[in-house]
Coordinates of C-alpha atoms (C1' of nucleotides) in Angstrom, one line a residue:
Chain A
M11 CA 0.0 0.0 0.0
G12 CA 1.1 3.6 0.3
R13 CA 3.0 5.1 -2.6
S14 CA 1.9 2.7 -5.3
Q15 CA 0.2 5.4 -7.3
L16 CA 3.2 7.6 -7.8
Q17 CA 5.7 5.6 -9.8
R18 CA 4.0 4.0 -12.7
G19 CA 4.8 4.3 -16.3
G20 CA 7.8 3.6 -18.5
V21 CA 7.9 -0.1 -17.7
D22 CA 6.9 -2.7 -20.2
R23 CA 5.1 -5.2 -17.9
G24 CA 4.6 -7.9 -20.5
G25 CA 8.1 -7.9 -22.0
R26 CA 11.5 -6.8 -20.6
F27 CA 10.3 -6.8 -17.0
G28 CA 7.4 -9.2 -17.3
P29 CA 7.0 -12.5 -15.4
D30 CA 9.1 -14.5 -17.8
A31 CA 12.1 -12.1 -18.0
D32 CA 15.6 -13.5 -17.3
D33 CA 15.9 -13.9 -13.6
T34 CA 19.6 -14.8 -13.6
G35 CA 21.3 -13.2 -10.6
C36 CA 18.0 -12.4 -8.9
A37 CA 17.4 -13.8 -5.5
V38 CA 15.3 -11.2 -3.7
L39 CA 11.5 -11.3 -3.8
H40 CA 9.3 -8.5 -2.5
V41 CA 5.7 -9.7 -2.0
D42 CA 3.1 -7.0 -1.5
M43 CA -0.6 -7.9 -0.9
D44 CA -3.0 -6.0 -3.0
A45 CA -5.2 -3.5 -1.1
F46 CA -4.8 -5.9 1.8
F47 CA -7.2 -4.7 4.5
A48 CA -9.9 -4.0 1.9
S49 CA -9.3 -7.4 0.3
V50 CA -9.7 -9.2 3.6
E51 CA -13.0 -7.4 4.2
V52 CA -14.2 -8.4 0.7
R53 CA -13.2 -12.0 1.3
R54 CA -15.4 -12.3 4.3
R55 CA -18.3 -10.3 2.8
P56 CA -18.5 -11.4 -0.9
E57 CA -21.4 -9.1 -1.6
L58 CA -18.8 -6.3 -1.5
R59 CA -16.8 -7.7 -4.4
G60 CA -16.4 -5.3 -7.3
K61 CA -17.6 -2.3 -5.1
P62 CA -15.5 0.6 -3.8
V63 CA -14.5 -0.4 -0.3
I64 CA -12.6 1.9 2.0
V65 CA -11.2 0.8 5.4
G66 CA -10.7 3.6 7.9
G67 CA -11.7 7.2 7.6
V68 CA -14.8 6.6 9.7
G69 CA -14.2 9.0 12.7
P70 CA -14.3 12.7 12.5
R71 CA -10.5 12.8 12.1
G72 CA -9.9 9.4 10.6
V73 CA -7.8 8.7 7.6
V74 CA -8.1 6.0 5.0
S75 CA -6.1 2.9 5.9
A76 CA -6.8 1.0 2.6
A77 CA -8.9 1.4 -0.5
S78 CA -10.0 -1.3 -3.0
Y79 CA -9.0 -0.7 -6.5
Q80 CA -12.6 0.3 -7.4
A81 CA -12.3 3.1 -4.8
R82 CA -8.9 4.1 -6.1
E83 CA -10.5 4.8 -9.5
Y84 CA -12.2 7.8 -7.8
G85 CA -8.8 9.1 -6.5
V86 CA -9.1 7.6 -3.0
H87 CA -5.8 6.4 -1.5
S88 CA -4.4 5.5 1.9
A89 CA -3.6 8.3 4.3
M90 CA -6.3 10.5 2.8
P91 CA -8.7 12.2 5.2
G92 CA -11.9 10.4 5.5
A93 CA -14.0 13.5 4.8
R94 CA -12.2 13.9 1.4
A95 CA -12.6 10.2 0.6
R96 CA -16.3 10.6 1.2
R97 CA -16.6 13.5 -1.1
L98 CA -14.6 11.7 -3.9
C99 CA -16.5 8.5 -3.5
P100 CA -19.8 9.0 -1.6
H101 CA -21.2 5.6 -2.5
A102 CA -18.2 3.7 -1.2
V103 CA -18.6 1.2 1.7
F104 CA -16.7 2.6 4.6
L105 CA -15.6 0.1 7.2
P106 CA -13.7 0.5 10.6
P107 CA -10.4 -1.4 10.6
D108 CA -10.4 -4.9 12.1
F109 CA -6.7 -5.4 12.9
A110 CA -7.3 -8.8 14.5
A111 CA -8.7 -10.1 11.2
Y112 CA -5.8 -8.6 9.2
S113 CA -3.2 -10.0 11.6
E114 CA -4.8 -13.5 11.2
A115 CA -4.7 -13.2 7.4
S116 CA -1.1 -11.9 7.6
R117 CA 0.0 -14.9 9.7
A118 CA -1.5 -17.3 7.1
V119 CA 0.3 -15.6 4.2
M120 CA 3.6 -15.4 6.1
S121 CA 3.4 -19.1 6.8
I122 CA 3.3 -19.7 3.0
F123 CA 6.5 -17.7 2.8
H124 CA 8.1 -19.7 5.5
D125 CA 7.2 -22.9 3.6
V126 CA 9.4 -21.6 0.8
T127 CA 12.4 -20.1 2.8
P128 CA 13.4 -19.3 6.4
L129 CA 14.8 -16.0 5.1
V130 CA 11.6 -13.9 5.4
E131 CA 11.7 -10.3 6.5
P132 CA 8.3 -8.9 7.2
L133 CA 8.0 -5.1 6.6
S134 CA 4.4 -4.8 7.8
L135 CA 1.2 -7.0 7.9
D136 CA 0.9 -7.0 4.1
E137 CA 4.5 -7.2 2.7
A138 CA 7.8 -9.0 3.1
F139 CA 11.1 -9.6 1.5
L140 CA 12.2 -13.2 0.8
D141 CA 15.7 -14.4 0.0
V142 CA 15.2 -17.4 -2.3
A143 CA 18.8 -18.1 -3.3
G144 CA 18.7 -21.4 -1.4
C145 CA 15.5 -22.6 -3.0
R146 CA 16.7 -23.1 -6.6
R147 CA 17.3 -26.9 -6.5
R148 CA 14.0 -27.6 -4.6
L149 CA 11.6 -25.1 -6.2
G150 CA 13.3 -23.5 -9.2
S151 CA 14.5 -20.0 -10.0
A152 CA 13.4 -16.9 -8.3
G153 CA 10.8 -16.2 -11.0
Q154 CA 9.3 -19.7 -10.6
V155 CA 9.2 -19.3 -6.8
A156 CA 7.4 -16.0 -7.2
K157 CA 4.8 -17.7 -9.4
L158 CA 4.4 -20.5 -6.9
I159 CA 3.8 -18.1 -4.0
R160 CA 1.3 -16.0 -5.9
R161 CA -0.6 -19.2 -6.8
R162 CA -0.6 -20.5 -3.3
I163 CA -1.8 -17.2 -1.9
A164 CA -4.7 -17.1 -4.4
D165 CA -5.7 -20.8 -3.9
E166 CA -5.3 -21.1 -0.2
Q167 CA -6.2 -17.5 1.0
G168 CA -8.4 -16.2 -1.8
L169 CA -6.3 -13.1 -1.9
T170 CA -4.0 -11.5 -4.6
A171 CA -0.4 -10.4 -4.2
S172 CA 2.0 -8.6 -6.4
V173 CA 5.6 -9.7 -6.5
G174 CA 8.8 -8.0 -7.6
V175 CA 11.9 -10.1 -8.3
A176 CA 15.4 -8.5 -8.5
A177 CA 19.0 -8.7 -7.4
T178 CA 18.4 -6.2 -4.5
K179 CA 15.7 -5.4 -2.0
F180 CA 15.2 -1.9 -3.2
V181 CA 14.7 -2.9 -6.9
A182 CA 12.5 -5.8 -5.9
K183 CA 10.3 -3.4 -4.0
L184 CA 10.0 -1.0 -6.9
A185 CA 9.2 -4.0 -9.2
S186 CA 6.3 -5.2 -7.1
T187 CA 4.9 -1.6 -7.2
Q188 CA 5.1 -1.7 -10.9
A189 CA 3.5 -5.1 -11.0
K190 CA 0.4 -4.0 -9.1
P191 CA -2.3 -5.2 -8.9
D192 CA -2.1 -8.9 -9.1
G193 CA 1.1 -9.1 -11.1
L194 CA 4.7 -10.2 -11.3
A195 CA 7.6 -8.2 -12.4
V196 CA 11.2 -9.5 -12.9
V197 CA 14.0 -7.1 -13.3
P198 CA 17.0 -8.9 -14.8
A199 CA 20.1 -8.0 -12.9
A200 CA 21.9 -6.8 -16.1
E201 CA 19.0 -4.4 -16.8
T202 CA 18.6 -2.8 -13.4
L203 CA 19.7 0.6 -14.6
D204 CA 17.4 0.5 -17.6
F205 CA 14.6 -0.2 -15.2
L206 CA 15.6 2.4 -12.6
H207 CA 16.8 5.5 -14.5
P208 CA 13.5 6.6 -16.2
L209 CA 11.7 6.5 -12.8
P210 CA 10.9 9.8 -11.0
V211 CA 13.1 10.7 -8.0
S212 CA 10.2 10.0 -5.7
A213 CA 10.5 6.3 -6.5
L214 CA 13.7 6.1 -4.4
W215 CA 13.3 4.8 -0.9
G216 CA 13.7 7.8 1.5
V217 CA 12.6 10.4 -1.0
G218 CA 9.3 11.8 0.2
E219 CA 7.5 15.0 -0.6
R220 CA 10.1 17.3 1.0
T221 CA 13.2 15.7 -0.4
A222 CA 11.5 15.4 -3.9
E223 CA 10.9 19.2 -3.7
T224 CA 14.5 19.9 -2.8
L225 CA 15.7 17.8 -5.7
R226 CA 13.2 19.4 -8.0
R227 CA 14.6 22.8 -7.1
L228 CA 18.0 21.4 -8.2
G229 CA 16.5 20.4 -11.5
L230 CA 16.6 16.7 -10.7
R231 CA 13.5 14.9 -11.8
T232 CA 14.5 11.3 -12.6
V233 CA 16.6 8.7 -11.0
A234 CA 19.0 9.1 -14.0
D235 CA 19.4 12.8 -13.1
I236 CA 20.5 11.8 -9.5
A237 CA 22.9 9.2 -10.8
H238 CA 24.7 11.8 -12.9
T239 CA 24.9 14.4 -10.2
P240 CA 28.1 14.5 -8.1
V241 CA 27.5 12.9 -4.7
T242 CA 29.0 15.9 -3.0
S243 CA 26.2 18.1 -4.4
L244 CA 23.6 15.6 -3.2
R245 CA 25.2 15.5 0.3
S246 CA 25.2 19.3 0.6
A247 CA 21.6 19.5 -0.5
L248 CA 20.2 16.5 1.5
G249 CA 22.7 15.9 4.3
N250 CA 25.5 13.3 4.3
A251 CA 23.5 10.2 4.9
A252 CA 20.6 10.9 2.6
G253 CA 22.8 12.3 -0.2
S254 CA 25.0 9.2 -0.3
H255 CA 21.9 7.0 0.1
V256 CA 20.0 8.3 -2.9
H257 CA 23.2 8.3 -5.0
E258 CA 23.9 4.6 -4.2
L259 CA 20.3 3.6 -4.9
S260 CA 20.3 5.5 -8.2
W261 CA 23.1 3.2 -9.4
G262 CA 21.1 0.1 -8.2
R263 CA 23.5 -0.4 -5.2
D264 CA 21.7 -1.7 -2.1
P265 CA 23.9 -3.9 0.1
R266 CA 21.2 -4.7 2.7
R267 CA 20.5 -8.4 3.1
V268 CA 17.1 -10.0 3.9
T269 CA 17.2 -10.2 7.7
P270 CA 14.6 -12.4 9.3
E271 CA 14.6 -11.1 12.8
A272 CA 14.1 -7.4 13.5
V273 CA 14.8 -5.9 16.9
D274 CA 12.2 -3.4 18.3
K275 CA 13.8 0.0 18.8
S276 CA 10.8 1.7 20.4
I277 CA 7.3 0.8 21.5
G278 CA 4.5 3.4 22.1
A279 CA 0.9 4.5 21.8
E280 CA -0.7 7.7 20.8
T281 CA -4.2 9.0 20.3
T282 CA -5.9 11.9 18.5
F283 CA -8.8 13.5 20.3
D284 CA -12.1 13.9 18.3
V285 CA -12.0 17.6 19.3
D286 CA -9.0 19.6 20.6
I287 CA -8.9 19.7 24.4
D288 CA -7.2 21.7 27.1
D289 CA -8.8 19.9 30.1
S290 CA -6.0 18.6 32.3
A291 CA -8.0 15.8 33.9
T292 CA -8.8 14.3 30.5
L293 CA -5.2 14.6 29.4
R294 CA -4.0 12.9 32.6
T295 CA -6.5 10.0 32.2
T296 CA -5.5 9.6 28.5
M297 CA -1.8 9.7 29.3
L298 CA -2.3 7.0 32.0
A299 CA -4.1 4.8 29.5
L300 CA -1.3 5.3 26.9
A301 CA 1.4 4.6 29.5
G302 CA -0.5 1.5 30.5
K303 CA -0.8 0.3 26.9
T304 CA 2.9 1.0 26.3
A305 CA 4.1 -0.8 29.5
A306 CA 1.8 -3.7 28.8
R307 CA 3.2 -4.2 25.4
L308 CA 6.8 -4.0 26.7
R309 CA 6.0 -6.7 29.2
R310 CA 4.3 -8.8 26.6
V311 CA 7.4 -8.9 24.4
G312 CA 9.8 -9.1 27.4
L313 CA 11.5 -5.7 26.9
V314 CA 12.2 -2.7 29.2
G315 CA 12.8 0.9 28.1
R316 CA 15.3 3.4 29.5
T317 CA 13.9 6.5 27.8
V318 CA 10.3 7.8 28.0
V319 CA 9.2 10.2 25.3
I320 CA 6.0 12.1 25.1
K321 CA 4.6 13.7 22.0
V322 CA 2.1 16.6 22.0
R323 CA 0.4 17.9 18.9
F324 CA -1.3 21.2 19.1
A325 CA -4.5 22.4 17.4
D326 CA -2.4 24.0 14.7
F327 CA -0.7 20.7 14.0
R328 CA 2.7 21.8 15.5
T329 CA 4.2 18.8 17.2
V330 CA 6.7 18.8 20.1
T331 CA 8.4 15.9 21.8
R332 CA 10.0 15.7 25.3
S333 CA 12.0 12.9 26.7
R334 CA 13.7 11.7 29.8
T335 CA 16.2 8.9 30.3
L336 CA 15.8 7.0 33.5
A337 CA 18.4 5.7 35.9
S338 CA 17.3 2.2 35.2
P339 CA 15.0 0.8 32.5
T340 CA 11.4 -0.1 33.2
D341 CA 8.3 -1.8 32.0
V342 CA 6.2 -0.6 35.0
T343 CA 3.1 1.3 34.1
R344 CA 3.4 3.6 37.1
E345 CA 6.9 4.6 36.3
V346 CA 6.2 5.2 32.6
F347 CA 3.2 7.3 33.5
D348 CA 4.9 9.3 36.2
T349 CA 7.8 10.1 33.9
A350 CA 5.4 11.0 31.0
W351 CA 3.2 13.2 33.2
A352 CA 6.2 15.0 34.7
L353 CA 7.4 15.8 31.1
Y354 CA 4.0 17.1 30.3
E355 CA 3.8 19.2 33.4
A356 CA 7.2 20.7 32.6
L357 CA 5.9 21.6 29.2
R358 CA 2.6 23.0 30.4
P359 CA 1.6 24.2 26.9
G360 CA -1.5 26.2 27.7
E361 CA -2.8 25.6 24.2
R362 CA -5.5 23.3 22.9
I363 CA -4.2 19.8 22.2
R364 CA -5.0 17.5 19.3
L365 CA -2.9 14.5 20.0
I366 CA -0.8 13.0 22.8
G367 CA 1.5 10.0 22.8
V368 CA 3.8 8.0 25.0
R369 CA 6.7 6.0 23.8
A370 CA 9.5 3.9 25.3
E371 CA 13.0 4.0 23.6
N372 CA 16.4 2.6 24.3
L373 CA 14.9 -0.9 24.7
L374 CA 16.7 -3.9 26.0
P375 CA 15.6 -7.4 27.0
A376 CA 14.1 -7.5 30.5
G377 CA 16.4 -10.3 31.5
Q378 CA 19.5 -8.3 30.7
A379 CA 18.4 -5.2 32.6
S380 CA 18.9 -4.5 36.2
L381 CA 15.5 -3.4 37.4
Q382 CA 16.1 -1.2 40.4
P383 CA 13.4 0.7 42.1
Q384 CA 13.9 4.5 42.3
L385 CA 14.9 5.8 45.7
G386 CA 11.8 5.8 47.9
A387 CA 9.5 4.4 45.2
P388 CA 7.7 1.1 45.9
E389 CA 8.4 -0.2 42.4
Q390 CA 8.3 -3.8 43.3
G391 CA 4.7 -3.4 44.4
W392 CA 3.8 -1.7 41.1
R393 CA 5.6 -4.4 39.1
E394 CA 3.7 -7.1 40.9
A395 CA 0.4 -5.2 40.4
D396 CA 1.2 -5.0 36.7
R397 CA 1.9 -8.7 36.5
A398 CA -1.4 -9.5 38.3
A399 CA -3.3 -7.2 36.0
D400 CA -1.7 -8.8 32.9
A401 CA -2.7 -12.2 34.2
A402 CA -6.3 -11.1 34.9
R403 CA -6.5 -9.6 31.4
A404 CA -5.1 -12.7 29.8
R405 CA -7.8 -14.8 31.5
F406 CA -10.8 -12.5 31.5
G407 CA -10.2 -10.1 28.7
S408 CA -8.7 -6.6 28.3
A409 CA -11.6 -4.9 30.2
A410 CA -11.1 -7.0 33.3
V411 CA -8.7 -4.6 35.0
T412 CA -9.0 -0.8 34.7
P413 CA -7.4 1.9 36.9
A414 CA -10.1 3.8 38.9
S415 CA -9.1 6.9 37.1
L416 CA -10.0 5.4 33.8
L417 CA -13.5 4.4 34.7
P418 CA -16.2 6.3 32.8
Q419 CA -16.8 9.9 34.0
T420 CA -19.6 12.2 33.3
D421 CA -17.5 15.1 31.9
G422 CA -17.1 15.7 28.1
G423 CA -13.7 16.4 26.7
G424 CA -11.9 13.9 24.4
S425 CA -13.1 10.6 23.3
A426 CA -9.8 8.8 23.2
A427 CA -10.1 5.3 24.7
P428 CA -6.9 3.5 24.2
G429 CA -7.0 -0.1 25.4
E430 CA -5.0 -2.0 27.9
P431 CA -4.3 0.5 30.6
G432 CA -2.0 -0.8 33.2
D433 CA -2.4 -0.8 37.1
Chain B
dT19 C1' -7.9 19.1 2.0
dC20 C1' -6.9 19.1 6.5
dT21 C1' -4.0 15.8 7.9
dG22 C1' -4.2 8.2 12.1
dG23 C1' -1.1 5.3 14.5
dG24 C1' 2.7 2.5 14.5
dG25 C1' 7.4 2.9 13.8
dT26 C1' 12.7 4.0 11.9
dC27 C1' 16.5 6.8 10.9
dC28 C1' 19.0 11.1 10.6
dT29 C1' 20.7 15.7 12.0
dC30 C1' 22.0 19.1 15.1
dA31 C1' 23.0 21.3 19.5
dA32 C1' 24.1 21.0 24.2
dA33 C1' 26.0 18.6 28.0
dC34 C1' 29.1 15.6 29.6
dT35 C1' 33.5 12.8 29.9
dC36 C1' 38.1 12.0 29.2
Chain C
dT15 C1' 45.0 23.9 38.2
dC16 C1' 43.0 25.4 34.1
dT17 C1' 41.8 24.8 29.3
dG18 C1' 40.9 23.0 24.8
dG19 C1' 39.5 19.4 21.9
dA20 C1' 37.6 15.0 20.7
dG21 C1' 34.3 11.7 21.4
dT22 C1' 29.9 10.2 23.4
dT23 C1' 25.3 10.7 25.2
dT24 C1' 21.0 13.0 25.5
dG25 C1' 17.2 15.7 23.9
dA26 C1' 14.6 17.7 20.3
dG27 C1' 12.9 17.9 15.8
dG28 C1' 11.9 16.4 11.1
dA29 C1' 11.4 13.3 7.1
dC30 C1' 9.9 9.2 5.8
dC31 C1' 7.6 4.5 5.5
dC32 C1' 3.4 1.3 5.8

DNA sequence: TCTGGGGTCCTCAAACTC
DNA sequence: TCTGGAGTTTGAGGACCC
């Protein structure tokens, strides 16, 4: 999903880069499910087949999470505000996201990948890289493996996927975008630059709206333009890392391997209020719920965080963050909340607030961390309370344990209701 | 047009350490 | 003892991705 609409054209899907192109030297597959969330909804409600279906965009400030190809014909795409999507396609079926269903479908698709190779690197629920170099004797060339995977996903899951086959991750990803929907594109290793150079700069990974505008001001419009610009000029325009990065990609150089296990760098939760608020009690209650959700997720995956970050977005969409690094890492709701709230109190914005968020960074495995209570703080008691609450929730459901301060109140204010508070 | 929620990575400045 | 410089850590912000 995402940017698929912006880099079409110029590629001959049936010929040079079609499903039967020469796949010598290609070992990387990028598999991307087509309109995944919308397709899962259509699969369980066949009466929606052929209709514009939009997942997300249902609340007053919601945005589109996924749109079926019928909805995309009206210009609807992901990340578009729901109100705009409704104007463009008023007869579309709008559905709230059901992440449990999408996760289940994702697990089924990923298990097909794991039947093929252990070298699977998921990027999100609906896409993954696969290294199929070791499959040749058992299953055939990369192109043949791609066809097999597409067929199994269709037969066993009733869903369609697009697959890109190339020598590198980055080119495989571009190829799958070109193949959409329900297609297969193979970029022969020897023809990588012919594939790459006509594409717009925005096709490059890491080039978003801002960077594309900077490059446009330099007169750089295509990947070929970037390739033929001195890397020093790119570095001075974009910064060292980004300048070198786009220059390397423009020559098809991408040394990253397919790496199966990714380590979490941060875990957090945030919520946007239906209406901007300045009521301290609502903010505090919401912050407690977000801290609880964050700490519960840390405990579930066995991690602790050393740095607590809060994010505050004001009514005018300005966003600030504040962070504090603790003396020892934590997964205790109370400690996450106390730190987050202290950061908020120090900020004391005095403006109406649109969004707040809590995040834990500098993560490490709970087993490796020395979890020491702060001076004077009964942390052990809080940790035990968290564990008991986790156990109760596991047994009786997420609503089984709720801090008193999160029980329904009669005042108005925000409508945020993040799940899994902690205490 | 009016912008979600989950993240990663990079840059820069200031503080700190050696 | 003071000082400067280099390297590291922390904090904040921004761009980007799905």
